[in-house]
PDB file of C-alpha atoms and ligand atoms in Angstrom:
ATOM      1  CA  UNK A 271       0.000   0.000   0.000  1.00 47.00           C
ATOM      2  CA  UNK A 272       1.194   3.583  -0.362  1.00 46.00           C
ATOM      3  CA  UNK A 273       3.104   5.183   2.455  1.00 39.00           C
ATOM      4  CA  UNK A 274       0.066   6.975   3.393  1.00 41.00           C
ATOM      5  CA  UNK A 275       2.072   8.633   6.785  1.00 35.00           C
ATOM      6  CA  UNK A 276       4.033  10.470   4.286  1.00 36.00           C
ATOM      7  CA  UNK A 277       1.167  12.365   2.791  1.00 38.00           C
ATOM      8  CA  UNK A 278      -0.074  15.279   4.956  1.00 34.00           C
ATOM      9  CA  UNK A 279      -3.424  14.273   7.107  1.00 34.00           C
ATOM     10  CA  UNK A 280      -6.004  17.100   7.776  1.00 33.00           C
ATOM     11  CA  UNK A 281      -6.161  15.451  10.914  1.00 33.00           C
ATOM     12  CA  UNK A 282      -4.965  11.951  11.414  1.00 33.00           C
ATOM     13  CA  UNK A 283      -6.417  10.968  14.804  1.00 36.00           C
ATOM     14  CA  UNK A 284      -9.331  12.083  14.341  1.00 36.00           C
ATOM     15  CA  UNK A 285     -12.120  10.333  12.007  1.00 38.00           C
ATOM     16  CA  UNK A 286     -15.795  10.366  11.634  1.00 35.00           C
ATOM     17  CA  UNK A 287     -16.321   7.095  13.359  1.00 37.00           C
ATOM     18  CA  UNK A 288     -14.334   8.678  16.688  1.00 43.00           C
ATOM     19  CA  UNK A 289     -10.710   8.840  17.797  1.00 50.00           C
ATOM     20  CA  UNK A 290      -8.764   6.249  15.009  1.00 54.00           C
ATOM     21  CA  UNK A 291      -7.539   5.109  18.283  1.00 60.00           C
ATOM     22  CA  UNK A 292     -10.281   4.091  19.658  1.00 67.00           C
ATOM     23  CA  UNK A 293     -11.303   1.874  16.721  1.00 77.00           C
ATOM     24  CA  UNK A 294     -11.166  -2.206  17.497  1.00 79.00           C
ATOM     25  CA  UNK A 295      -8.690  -2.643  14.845  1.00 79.00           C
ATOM     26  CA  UNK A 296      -6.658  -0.713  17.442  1.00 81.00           C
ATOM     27  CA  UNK A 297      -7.795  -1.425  20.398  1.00 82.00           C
ATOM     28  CA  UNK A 298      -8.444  -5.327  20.543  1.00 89.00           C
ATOM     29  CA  UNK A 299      -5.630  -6.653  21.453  1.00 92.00           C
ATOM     30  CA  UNK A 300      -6.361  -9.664  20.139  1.00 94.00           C
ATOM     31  CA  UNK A 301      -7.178  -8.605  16.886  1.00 94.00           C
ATOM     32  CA  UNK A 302      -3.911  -6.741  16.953  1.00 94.00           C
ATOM     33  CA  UNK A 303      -1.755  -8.993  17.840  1.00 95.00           C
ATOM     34  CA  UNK A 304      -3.580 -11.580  15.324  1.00 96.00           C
ATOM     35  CA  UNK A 305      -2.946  -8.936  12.414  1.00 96.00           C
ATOM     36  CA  UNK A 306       0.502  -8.213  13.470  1.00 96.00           C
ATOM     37  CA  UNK A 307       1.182 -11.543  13.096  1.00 97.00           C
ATOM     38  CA  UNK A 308       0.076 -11.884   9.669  1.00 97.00           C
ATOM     39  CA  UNK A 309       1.896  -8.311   8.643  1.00 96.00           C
ATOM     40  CA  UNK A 310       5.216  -9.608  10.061  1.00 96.00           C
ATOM     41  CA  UNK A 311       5.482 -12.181   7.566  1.00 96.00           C
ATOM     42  CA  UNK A 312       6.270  -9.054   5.097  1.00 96.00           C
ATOM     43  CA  UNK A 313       9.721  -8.776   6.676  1.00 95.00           C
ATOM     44  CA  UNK A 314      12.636  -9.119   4.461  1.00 93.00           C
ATOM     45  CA  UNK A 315      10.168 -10.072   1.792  1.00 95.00           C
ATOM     46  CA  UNK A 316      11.872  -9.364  -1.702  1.00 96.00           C
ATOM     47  CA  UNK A 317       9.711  -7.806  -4.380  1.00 96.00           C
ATOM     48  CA  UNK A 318       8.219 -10.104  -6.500  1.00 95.00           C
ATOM     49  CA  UNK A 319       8.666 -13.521  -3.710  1.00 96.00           C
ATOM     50  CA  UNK A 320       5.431 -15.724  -3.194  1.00 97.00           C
ATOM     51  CA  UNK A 321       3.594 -14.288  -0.449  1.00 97.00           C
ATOM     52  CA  UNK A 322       2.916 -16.999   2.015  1.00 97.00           C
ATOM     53  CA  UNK A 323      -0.778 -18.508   2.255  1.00 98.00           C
ATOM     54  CA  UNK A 324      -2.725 -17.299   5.183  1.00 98.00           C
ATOM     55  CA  UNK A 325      -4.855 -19.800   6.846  1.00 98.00           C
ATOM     56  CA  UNK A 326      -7.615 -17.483   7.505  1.00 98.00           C
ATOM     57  CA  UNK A 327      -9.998 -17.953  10.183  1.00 97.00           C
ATOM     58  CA  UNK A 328     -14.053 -18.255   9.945  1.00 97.00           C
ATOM     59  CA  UNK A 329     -14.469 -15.016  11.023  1.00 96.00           C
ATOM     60  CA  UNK A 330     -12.033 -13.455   8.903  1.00 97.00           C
ATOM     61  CA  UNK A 331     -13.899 -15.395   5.888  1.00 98.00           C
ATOM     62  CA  UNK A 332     -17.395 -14.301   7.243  1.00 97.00           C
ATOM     63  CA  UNK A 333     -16.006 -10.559   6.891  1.00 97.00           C
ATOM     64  CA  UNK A 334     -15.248 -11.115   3.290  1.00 97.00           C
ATOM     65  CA  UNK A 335     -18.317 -12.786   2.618  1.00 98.00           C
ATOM     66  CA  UNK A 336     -20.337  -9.248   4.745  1.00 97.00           C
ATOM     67  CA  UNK A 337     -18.521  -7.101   2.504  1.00 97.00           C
ATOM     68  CA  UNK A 338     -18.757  -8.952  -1.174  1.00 97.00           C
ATOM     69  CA  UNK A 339     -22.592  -8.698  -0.801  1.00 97.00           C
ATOM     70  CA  UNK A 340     -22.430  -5.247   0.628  1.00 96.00           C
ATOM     71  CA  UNK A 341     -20.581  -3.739  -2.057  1.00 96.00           C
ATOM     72  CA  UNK A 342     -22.074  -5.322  -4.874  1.00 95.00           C
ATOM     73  CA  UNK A 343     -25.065  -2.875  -5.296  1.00 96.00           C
ATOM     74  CA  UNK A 344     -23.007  -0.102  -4.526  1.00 96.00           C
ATOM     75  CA  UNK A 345     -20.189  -0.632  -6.865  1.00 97.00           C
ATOM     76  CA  UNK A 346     -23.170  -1.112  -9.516  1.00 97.00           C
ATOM     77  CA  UNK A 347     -24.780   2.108  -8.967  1.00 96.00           C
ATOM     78  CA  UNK A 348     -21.715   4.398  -8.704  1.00 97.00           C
ATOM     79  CA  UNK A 349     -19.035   2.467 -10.161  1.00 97.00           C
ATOM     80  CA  UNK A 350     -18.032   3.581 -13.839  1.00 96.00           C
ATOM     81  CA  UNK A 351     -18.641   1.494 -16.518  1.00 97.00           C
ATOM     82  CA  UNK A 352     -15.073   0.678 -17.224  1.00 97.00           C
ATOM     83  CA  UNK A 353     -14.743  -0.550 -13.586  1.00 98.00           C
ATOM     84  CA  UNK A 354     -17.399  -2.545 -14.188  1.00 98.00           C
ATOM     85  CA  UNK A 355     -16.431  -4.304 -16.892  1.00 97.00           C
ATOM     86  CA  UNK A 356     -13.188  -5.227 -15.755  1.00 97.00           C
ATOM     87  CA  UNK A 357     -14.970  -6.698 -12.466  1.00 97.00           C
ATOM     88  CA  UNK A 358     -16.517  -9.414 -14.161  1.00 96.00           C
ATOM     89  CA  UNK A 359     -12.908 -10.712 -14.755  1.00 95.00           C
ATOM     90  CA  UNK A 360     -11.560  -9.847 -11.372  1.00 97.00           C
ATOM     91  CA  UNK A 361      -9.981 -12.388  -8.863  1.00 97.00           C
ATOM     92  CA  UNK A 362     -12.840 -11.296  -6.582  1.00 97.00           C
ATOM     93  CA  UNK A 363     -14.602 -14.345  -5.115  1.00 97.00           C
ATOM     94  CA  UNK A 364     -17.643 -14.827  -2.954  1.00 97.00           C
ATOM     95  CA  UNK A 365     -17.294 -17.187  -0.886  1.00 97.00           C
ATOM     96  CA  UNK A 366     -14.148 -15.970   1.331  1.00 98.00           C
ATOM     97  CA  UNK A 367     -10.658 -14.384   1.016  1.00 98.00           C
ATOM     98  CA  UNK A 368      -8.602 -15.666  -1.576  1.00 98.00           C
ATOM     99  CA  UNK A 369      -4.949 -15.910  -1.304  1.00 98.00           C
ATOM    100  CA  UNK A 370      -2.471 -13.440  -2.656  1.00 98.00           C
ATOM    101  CA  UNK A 371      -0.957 -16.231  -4.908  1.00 98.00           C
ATOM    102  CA  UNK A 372      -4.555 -16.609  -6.410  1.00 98.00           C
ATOM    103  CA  UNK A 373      -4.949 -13.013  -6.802  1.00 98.00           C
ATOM    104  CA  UNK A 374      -1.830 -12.888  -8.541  1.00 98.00           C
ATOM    105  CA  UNK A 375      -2.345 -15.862 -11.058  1.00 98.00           C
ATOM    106  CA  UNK A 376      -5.578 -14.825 -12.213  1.00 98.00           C
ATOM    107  CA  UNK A 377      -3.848 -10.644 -12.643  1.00 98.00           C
ATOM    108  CA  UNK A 378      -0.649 -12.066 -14.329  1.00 98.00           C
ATOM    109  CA  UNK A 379      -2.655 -13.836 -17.107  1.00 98.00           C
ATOM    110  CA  UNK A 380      -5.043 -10.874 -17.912  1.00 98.00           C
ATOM    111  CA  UNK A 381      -2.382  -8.037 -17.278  1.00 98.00           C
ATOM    112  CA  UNK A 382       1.266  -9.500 -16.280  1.00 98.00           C
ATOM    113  CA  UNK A 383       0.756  -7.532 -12.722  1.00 98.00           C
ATOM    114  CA  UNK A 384       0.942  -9.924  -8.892  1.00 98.00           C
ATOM    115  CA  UNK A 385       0.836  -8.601  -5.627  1.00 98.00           C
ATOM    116  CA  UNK A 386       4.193  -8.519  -3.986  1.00 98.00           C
ATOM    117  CA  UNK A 387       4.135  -8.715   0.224  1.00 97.00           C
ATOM    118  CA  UNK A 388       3.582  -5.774   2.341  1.00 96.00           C
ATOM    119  CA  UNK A 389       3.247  -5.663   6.026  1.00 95.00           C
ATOM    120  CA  UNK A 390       1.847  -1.855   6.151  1.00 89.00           C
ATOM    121  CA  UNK A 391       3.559   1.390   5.279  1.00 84.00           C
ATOM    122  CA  UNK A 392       5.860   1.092   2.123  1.00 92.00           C
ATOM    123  CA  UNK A 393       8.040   3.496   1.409  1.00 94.00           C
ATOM    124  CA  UNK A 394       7.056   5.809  -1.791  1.00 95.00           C
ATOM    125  CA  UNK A 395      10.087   4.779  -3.913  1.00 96.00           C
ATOM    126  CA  UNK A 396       9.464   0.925  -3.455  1.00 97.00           C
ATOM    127  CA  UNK A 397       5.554   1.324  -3.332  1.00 97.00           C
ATOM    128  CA  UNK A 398       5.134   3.355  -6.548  1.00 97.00           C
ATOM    129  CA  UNK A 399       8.692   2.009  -8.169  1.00 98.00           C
ATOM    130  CA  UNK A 400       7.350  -1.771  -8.303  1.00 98.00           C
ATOM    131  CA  UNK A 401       4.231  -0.392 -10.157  1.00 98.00           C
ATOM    132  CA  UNK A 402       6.850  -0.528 -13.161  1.00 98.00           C
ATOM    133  CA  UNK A 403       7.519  -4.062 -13.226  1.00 98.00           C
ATOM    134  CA  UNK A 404       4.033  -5.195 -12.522  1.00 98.00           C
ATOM    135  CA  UNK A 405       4.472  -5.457  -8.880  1.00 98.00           C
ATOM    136  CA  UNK A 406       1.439  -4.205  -6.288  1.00 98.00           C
ATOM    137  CA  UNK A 407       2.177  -4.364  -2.764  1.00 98.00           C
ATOM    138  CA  UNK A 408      -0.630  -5.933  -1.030  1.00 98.00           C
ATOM    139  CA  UNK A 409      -1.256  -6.734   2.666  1.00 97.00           C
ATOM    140  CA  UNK A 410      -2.594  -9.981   3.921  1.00 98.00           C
ATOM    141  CA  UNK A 411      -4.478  -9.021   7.180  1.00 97.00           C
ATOM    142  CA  UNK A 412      -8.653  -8.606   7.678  1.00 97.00           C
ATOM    143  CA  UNK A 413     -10.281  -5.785   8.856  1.00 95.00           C
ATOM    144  CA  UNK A 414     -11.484  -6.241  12.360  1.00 93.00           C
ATOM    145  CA  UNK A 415     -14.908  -8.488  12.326  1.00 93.00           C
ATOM    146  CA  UNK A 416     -16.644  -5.917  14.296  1.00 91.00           C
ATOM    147  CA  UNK A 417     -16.729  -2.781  11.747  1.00 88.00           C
ATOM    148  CA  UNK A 418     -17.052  -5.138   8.573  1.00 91.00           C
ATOM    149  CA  UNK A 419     -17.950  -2.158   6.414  1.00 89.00           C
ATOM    150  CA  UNK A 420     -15.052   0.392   7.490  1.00 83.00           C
ATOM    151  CA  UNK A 421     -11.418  -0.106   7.967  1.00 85.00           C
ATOM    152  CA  UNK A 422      -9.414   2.534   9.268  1.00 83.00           C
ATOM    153  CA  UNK A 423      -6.351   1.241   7.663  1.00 87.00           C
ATOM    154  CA  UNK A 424      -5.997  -0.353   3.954  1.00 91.00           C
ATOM    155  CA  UNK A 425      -6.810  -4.460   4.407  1.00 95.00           C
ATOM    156  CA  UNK A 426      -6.677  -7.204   1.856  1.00 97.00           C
ATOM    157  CA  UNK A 427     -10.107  -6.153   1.113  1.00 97.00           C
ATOM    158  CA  UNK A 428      -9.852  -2.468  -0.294  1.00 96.00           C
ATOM    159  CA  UNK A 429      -6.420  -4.332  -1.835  1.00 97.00           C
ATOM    160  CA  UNK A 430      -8.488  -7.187  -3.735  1.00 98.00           C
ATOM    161  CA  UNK A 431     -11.910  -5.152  -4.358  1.00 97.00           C
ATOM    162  CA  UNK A 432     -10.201  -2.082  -5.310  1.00 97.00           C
ATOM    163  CA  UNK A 433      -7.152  -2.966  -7.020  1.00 98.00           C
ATOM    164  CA  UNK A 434      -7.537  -6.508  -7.537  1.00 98.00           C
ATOM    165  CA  UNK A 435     -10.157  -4.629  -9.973  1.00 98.00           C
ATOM    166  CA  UNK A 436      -8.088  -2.156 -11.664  1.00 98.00           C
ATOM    167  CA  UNK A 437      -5.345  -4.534 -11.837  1.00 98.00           C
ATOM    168  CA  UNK A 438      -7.618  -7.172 -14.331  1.00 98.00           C
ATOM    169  CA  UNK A 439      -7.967  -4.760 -16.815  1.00 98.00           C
ATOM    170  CA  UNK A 440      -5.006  -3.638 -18.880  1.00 98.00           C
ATOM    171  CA  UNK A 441      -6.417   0.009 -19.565  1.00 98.00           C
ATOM    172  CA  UNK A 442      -5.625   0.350 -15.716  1.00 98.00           C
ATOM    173  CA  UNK A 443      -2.639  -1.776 -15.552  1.00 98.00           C
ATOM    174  CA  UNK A 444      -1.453   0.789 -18.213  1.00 98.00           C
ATOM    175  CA  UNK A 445      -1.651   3.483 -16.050  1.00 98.00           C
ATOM    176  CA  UNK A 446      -0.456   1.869 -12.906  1.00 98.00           C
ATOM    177  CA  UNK A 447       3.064   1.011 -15.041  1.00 98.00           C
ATOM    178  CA  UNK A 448       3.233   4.514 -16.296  1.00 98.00           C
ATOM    179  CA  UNK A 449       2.902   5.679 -12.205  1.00 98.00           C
ATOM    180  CA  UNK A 450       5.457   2.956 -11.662  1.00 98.00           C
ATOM    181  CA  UNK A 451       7.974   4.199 -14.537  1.00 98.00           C
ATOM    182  CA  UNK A 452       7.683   8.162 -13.129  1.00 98.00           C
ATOM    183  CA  UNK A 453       8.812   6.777 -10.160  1.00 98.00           C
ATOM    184  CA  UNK A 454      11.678   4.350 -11.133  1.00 98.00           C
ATOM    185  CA  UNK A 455      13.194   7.578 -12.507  1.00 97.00           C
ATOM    186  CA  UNK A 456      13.043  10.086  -9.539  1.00 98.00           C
ATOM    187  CA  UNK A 457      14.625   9.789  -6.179  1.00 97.00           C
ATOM    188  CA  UNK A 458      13.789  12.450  -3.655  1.00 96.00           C
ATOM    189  CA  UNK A 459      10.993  12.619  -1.271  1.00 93.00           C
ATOM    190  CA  UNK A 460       9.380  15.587  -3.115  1.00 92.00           C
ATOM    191  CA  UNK A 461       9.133  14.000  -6.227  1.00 95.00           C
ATOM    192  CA  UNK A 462       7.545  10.838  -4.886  1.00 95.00           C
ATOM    193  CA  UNK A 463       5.276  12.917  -2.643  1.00 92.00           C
ATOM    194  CA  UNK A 464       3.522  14.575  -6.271  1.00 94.00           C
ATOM    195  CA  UNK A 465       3.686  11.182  -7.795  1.00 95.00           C
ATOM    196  CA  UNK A 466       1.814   9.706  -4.815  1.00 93.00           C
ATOM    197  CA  UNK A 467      -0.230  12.734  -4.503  1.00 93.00           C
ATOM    198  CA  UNK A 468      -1.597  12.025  -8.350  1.00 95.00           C
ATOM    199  CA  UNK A 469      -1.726   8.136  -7.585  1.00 96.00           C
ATOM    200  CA  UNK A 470      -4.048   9.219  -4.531  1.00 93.00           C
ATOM    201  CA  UNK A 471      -6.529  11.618  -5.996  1.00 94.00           C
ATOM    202  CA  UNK A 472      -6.691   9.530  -9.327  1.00 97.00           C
ATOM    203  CA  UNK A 473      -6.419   5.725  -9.338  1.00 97.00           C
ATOM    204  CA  UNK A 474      -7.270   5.603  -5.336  1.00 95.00           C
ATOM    205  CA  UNK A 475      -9.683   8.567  -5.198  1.00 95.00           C
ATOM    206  CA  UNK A 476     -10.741   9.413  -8.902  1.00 97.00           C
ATOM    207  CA  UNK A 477     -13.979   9.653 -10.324  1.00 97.00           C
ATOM    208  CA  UNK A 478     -15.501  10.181 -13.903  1.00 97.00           C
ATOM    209  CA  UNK A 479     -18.305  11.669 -14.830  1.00 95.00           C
ATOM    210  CA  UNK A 480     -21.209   9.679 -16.755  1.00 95.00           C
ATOM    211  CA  UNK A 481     -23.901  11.702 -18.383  1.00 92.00           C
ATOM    212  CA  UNK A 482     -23.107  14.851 -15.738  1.00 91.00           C
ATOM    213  CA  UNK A 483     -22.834  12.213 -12.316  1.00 93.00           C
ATOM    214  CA  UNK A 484     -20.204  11.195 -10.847  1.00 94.00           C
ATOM    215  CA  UNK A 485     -19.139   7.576 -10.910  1.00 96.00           C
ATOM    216  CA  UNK A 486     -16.036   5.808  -9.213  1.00 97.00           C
ATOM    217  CA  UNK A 487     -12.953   4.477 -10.538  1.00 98.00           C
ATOM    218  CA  UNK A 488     -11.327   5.045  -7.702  1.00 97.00           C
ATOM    219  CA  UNK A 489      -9.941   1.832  -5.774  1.00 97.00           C
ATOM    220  CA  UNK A 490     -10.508   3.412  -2.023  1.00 94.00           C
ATOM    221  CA  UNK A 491     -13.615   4.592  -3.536  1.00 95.00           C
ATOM    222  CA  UNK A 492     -14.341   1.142  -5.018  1.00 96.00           C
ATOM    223  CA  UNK A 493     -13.586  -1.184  -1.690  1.00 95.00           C
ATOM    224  CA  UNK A 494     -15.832   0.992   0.534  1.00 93.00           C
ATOM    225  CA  UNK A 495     -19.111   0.837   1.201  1.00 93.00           C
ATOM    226  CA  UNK A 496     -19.319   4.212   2.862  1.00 90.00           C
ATOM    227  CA  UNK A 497     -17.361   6.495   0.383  1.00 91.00           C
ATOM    228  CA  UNK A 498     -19.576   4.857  -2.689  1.00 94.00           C
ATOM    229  CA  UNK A 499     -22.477   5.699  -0.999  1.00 90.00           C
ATOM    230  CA  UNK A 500     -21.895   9.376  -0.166  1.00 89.00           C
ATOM    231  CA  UNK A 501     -20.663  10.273  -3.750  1.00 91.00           C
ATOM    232  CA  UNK A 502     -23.519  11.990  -4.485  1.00 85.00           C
ATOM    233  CA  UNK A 503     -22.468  14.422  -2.003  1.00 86.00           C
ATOM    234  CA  UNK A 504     -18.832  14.752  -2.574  1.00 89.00           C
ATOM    235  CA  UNK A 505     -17.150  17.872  -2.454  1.00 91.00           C
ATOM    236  CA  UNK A 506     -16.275  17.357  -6.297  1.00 94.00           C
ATOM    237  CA  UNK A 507     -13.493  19.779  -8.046  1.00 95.00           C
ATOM    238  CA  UNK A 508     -12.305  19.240 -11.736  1.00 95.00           C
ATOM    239  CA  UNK A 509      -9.197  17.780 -12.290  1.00 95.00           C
ATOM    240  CA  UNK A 510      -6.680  19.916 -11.588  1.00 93.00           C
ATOM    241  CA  UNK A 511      -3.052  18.755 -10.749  1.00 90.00           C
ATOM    242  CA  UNK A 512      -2.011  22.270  -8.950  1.00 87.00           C
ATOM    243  CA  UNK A 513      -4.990  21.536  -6.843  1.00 89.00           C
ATOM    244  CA  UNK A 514      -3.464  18.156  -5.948  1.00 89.00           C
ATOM    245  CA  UNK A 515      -0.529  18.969  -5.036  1.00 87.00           C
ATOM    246  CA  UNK A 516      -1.168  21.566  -2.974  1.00 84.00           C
ATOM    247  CA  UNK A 517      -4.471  20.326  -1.076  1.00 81.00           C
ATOM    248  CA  UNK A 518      -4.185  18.405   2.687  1.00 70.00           C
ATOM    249  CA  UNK A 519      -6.294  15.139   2.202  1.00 61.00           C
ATOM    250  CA  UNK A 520      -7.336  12.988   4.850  1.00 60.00           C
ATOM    251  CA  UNK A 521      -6.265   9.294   5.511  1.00 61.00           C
ATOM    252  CA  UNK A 522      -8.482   8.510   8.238  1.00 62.00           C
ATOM    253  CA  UNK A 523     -12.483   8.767   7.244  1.00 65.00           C
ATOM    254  CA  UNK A 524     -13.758  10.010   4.566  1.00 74.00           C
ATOM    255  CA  UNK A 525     -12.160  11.619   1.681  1.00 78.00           C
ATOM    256  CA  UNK A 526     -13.939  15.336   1.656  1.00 81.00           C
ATOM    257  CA  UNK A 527     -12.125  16.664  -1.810  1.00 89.00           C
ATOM    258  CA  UNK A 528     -12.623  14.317  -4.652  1.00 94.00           C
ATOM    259  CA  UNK A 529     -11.575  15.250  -8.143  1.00 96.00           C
ATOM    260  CA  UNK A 530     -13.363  14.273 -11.477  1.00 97.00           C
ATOM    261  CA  UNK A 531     -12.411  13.792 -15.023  1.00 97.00           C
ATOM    262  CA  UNK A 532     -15.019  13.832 -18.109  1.00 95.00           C
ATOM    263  CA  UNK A 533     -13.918  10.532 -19.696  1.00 95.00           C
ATOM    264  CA  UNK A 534     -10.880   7.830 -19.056  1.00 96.00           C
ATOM    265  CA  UNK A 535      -9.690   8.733 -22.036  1.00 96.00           C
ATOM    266  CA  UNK A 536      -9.256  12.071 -20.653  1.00 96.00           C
ATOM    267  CA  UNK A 537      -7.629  10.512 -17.768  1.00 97.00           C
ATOM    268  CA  UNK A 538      -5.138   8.544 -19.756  1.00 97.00           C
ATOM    269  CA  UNK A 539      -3.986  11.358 -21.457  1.00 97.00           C
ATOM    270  CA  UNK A 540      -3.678  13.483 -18.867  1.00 96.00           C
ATOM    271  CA  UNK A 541      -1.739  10.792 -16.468  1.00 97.00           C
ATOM    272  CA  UNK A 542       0.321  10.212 -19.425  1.00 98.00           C
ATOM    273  CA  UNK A 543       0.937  13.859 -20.185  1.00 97.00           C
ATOM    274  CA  UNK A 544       2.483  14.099 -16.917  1.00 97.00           C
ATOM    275  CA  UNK A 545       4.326  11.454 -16.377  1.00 98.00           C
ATOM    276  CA  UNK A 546       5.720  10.106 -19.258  1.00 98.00           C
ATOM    277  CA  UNK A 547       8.593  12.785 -19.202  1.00 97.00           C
ATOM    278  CA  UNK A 548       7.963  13.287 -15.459  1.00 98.00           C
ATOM    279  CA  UNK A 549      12.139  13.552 -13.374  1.00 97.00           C
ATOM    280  CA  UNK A 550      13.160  15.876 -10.513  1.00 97.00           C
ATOM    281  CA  UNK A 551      12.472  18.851 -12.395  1.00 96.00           C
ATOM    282  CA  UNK A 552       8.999  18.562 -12.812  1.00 96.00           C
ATOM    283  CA  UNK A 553       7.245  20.466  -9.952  1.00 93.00           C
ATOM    284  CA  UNK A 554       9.528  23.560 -11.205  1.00 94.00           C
ATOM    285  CA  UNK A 555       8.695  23.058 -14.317  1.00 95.00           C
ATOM    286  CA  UNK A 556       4.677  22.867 -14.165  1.00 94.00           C
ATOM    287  CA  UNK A 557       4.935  25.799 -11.742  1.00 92.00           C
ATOM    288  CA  UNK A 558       3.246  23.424  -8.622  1.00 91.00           C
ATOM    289  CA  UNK A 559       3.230  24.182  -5.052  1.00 83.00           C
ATOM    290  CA  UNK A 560       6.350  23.441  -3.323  1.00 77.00           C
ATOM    291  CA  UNK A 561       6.543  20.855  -0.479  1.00 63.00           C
ATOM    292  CA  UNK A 562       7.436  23.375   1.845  1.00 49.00           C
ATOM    293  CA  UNK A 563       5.331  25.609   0.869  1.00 49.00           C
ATOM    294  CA  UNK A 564       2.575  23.141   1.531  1.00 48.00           C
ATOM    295  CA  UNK A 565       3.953  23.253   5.355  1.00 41.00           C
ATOM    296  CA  UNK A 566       4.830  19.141   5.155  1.00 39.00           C
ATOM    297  CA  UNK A 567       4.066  17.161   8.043  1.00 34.00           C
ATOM    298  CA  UNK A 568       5.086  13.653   6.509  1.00 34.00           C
ATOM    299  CA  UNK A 569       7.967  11.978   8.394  1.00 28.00           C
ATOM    300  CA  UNK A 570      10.740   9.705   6.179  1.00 27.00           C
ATOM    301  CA  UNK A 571       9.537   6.818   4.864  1.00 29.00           C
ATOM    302  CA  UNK A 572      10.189   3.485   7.012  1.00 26.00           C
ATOM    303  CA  UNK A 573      11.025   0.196   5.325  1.00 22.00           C
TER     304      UNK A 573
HETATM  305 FE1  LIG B 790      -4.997   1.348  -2.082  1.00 58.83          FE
END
C-alpha cells in the first residue's frame, strides 16, 4: 500500500467514526496482535517472492463474505462502466478471502501484474517504483470483524476489491506502469510525494463523470461501502493537478475533496501527459506548489 504517513493528514487521529484510536482494529488486542502476526510475515520479503498462504480464520472469511454482498449494489450504482467491466474478470470471489498467490495468477494472465508482500507502510520509492515491473504491494491481514464495512487502515479487502479490480484490466494496468515508470526515474521525497499525490486523488480517489454524475474508478472509492455511498455528495473539483498537489487530504475517514475527469480517455492522457517525461524537475517546471510551501508534516519513509 502507499506510504500513506508520508502524505499530509487534515487530521490523522481524528475520524468520523471517533478517535482512530479508539477503533477495534486498534484497540483489541487480540485482533492486533492476530494482524501483526500476519503483517510480520512481510519482513525481508523481496519484491516479486510468493507471499505466504494465510490460513484465515471463519471469522475473517465471514467478513469477506459481509462485505462482497455489501458492495455489490453499490459498486453497480456508482461504479463507472469501465470498472465494471473489468470486475466481471476480477480475482474477486464470494465465498471468502482468496490468497495473494490466487490473486496474482488470475492478474498475471489478464495483465502480467501480482501482488508482492507488504506488512503496512511502504516506502514511496518501493511502493510506486514496483508499479513498473508489474508489482502491487498488497497486505494480507482482515479488517477487524466488528466494523465489517469500514477499515481505518488499507486491508486485503480495499487491496483485492479495489485494485484486484483495476489490476484485471489492462487500460488500468497501463496506467499503474506509467505511475510505476515516473517513479523508477526520480529519487527524492518531493518528487515521490507529487507522484503519490496524483496516484491518490486519481487511481485511489478518482472519479468520472457519466452523463453529468459522478461515478467511481477510484480503488478506495471502489472497496468501501461508505465512500460509494456518499458520492452523491462529494465535495467534487475538476481535475486539476495544482490543486493536488497543494491540497491536505485525509487518511483517516472520509475523503472530503474528490476530483473528477469527463472521460478515461481524458484521464489517460492526462496521467500520461504528466508522467511520461515526469524527473526531478517537474514540480519547477509545471509551476506546482512546493513541499514546503505546503507546510509538510510527513515523516521519512520506514522500510
Ligand atoms: Fe490502495
Amino acid at each position: 500500500m502507499i506510504d500513506w504517513m508520508s502524505l499530509t493528514p487534515l487530521d490523522p487521529g481524528s475520524t468520523r467514526f471517533g478517535h482512530s484510536g479508539e477503533h477495534p482494529g486498534f484497540a483489541d488486542r487480540d485482533y492486533v496482535r492476530r494482524r501483526d502476526e500476519i503483517a510480520a510475515r512481510a519482513e525481508g520479503h523481496a519484491v516479486g517472492d510468493p507471499s505466504p498462504t494465510v490460513t484465515y480464520t471463519e471469522d475473517e472469511h465471514a467478513t469477506w463474505r459481509t462485505v462482497h454482498r455489501a458492495l455489490r449494489q453499490p459498486q453497480d450504482r456508482f461504479a463507472c462502466r469501465e470498472i465494471l467491466r473489468a470486475r466481471a474478470d476480477a480475482p474477486v470471489p464470494a465465498d471468502g478471502v482468496p490468497q495473494h498467490e490466487d490473486v496474482s495468477d488470475r492478474l498475471e494472465r489478464l495483465t502480467g501484474f501480482r501482488f508482492t508482500l507488504a506488512g503496512g507502510i511502504v516506502p514511496n520509492k518501493r511502493f510506486l517504483g514496483s508499479m513498473a515491473d508489474g508489482r502491487f504491494h498488497a497486505v494480507q491481514y482482515v479488517r477487524h470483524p466488528a466494523m465489517p464495512l469500514y477499515t481505518p487502515e488499507p486491508d486485503v479487502l480495499h487491496d483485492v476489491f479495489g485494485h484486484g479490480i483495476h489490476l484485471s484490466d489492462p487500460f488500468f494496468a497501463d496506467l499503474y506502469r506509467t505511475v510505476g515508470r515516473a517513479a523508477s526515474r526520480v529519487d527524492s521525497a518531493d518528487a515521490l510525494d507529487l507522484i503519490s499525490r496524483v496516484y491518490w486523488f486519481t487511481l485511489e480517489y478518482g472519479v468520472a463523470l457519466e452523463d453529468g454524475e459522478p461515478r467511481a474508478y477510484g480503488a478506495a472509492l471502489l472497496s468501501s461501502y461508505g465512500e460509494l455511498g456518499r458520492l452523491s455528495r462529494a465535495q467534487i473539483r475538476e481535475f486539476d493537478l495544482a490543486e493536488m498537489a497543494r491540497l491536505p487530504y485525509q487518511v483517516n475517514g472520509y475523503q472530503p475533496v474528490l476530483f473528477s475527469v469527463d472521460s478515461m480517455d481524458r484521464l489517460a492522457d492526462t496521467l500520461h501527459g504528466f508522467l511520461d517525461d515526469f524527473d526531478e524537475t517537474t514540480r519547477d517546471r509545471r509551476g506546482l506548489p512546493a513541499l514546503a510551501d505546503r507546510g509538510f508534516m510527513g515523516r521519512p519513509a520506514d522500510a
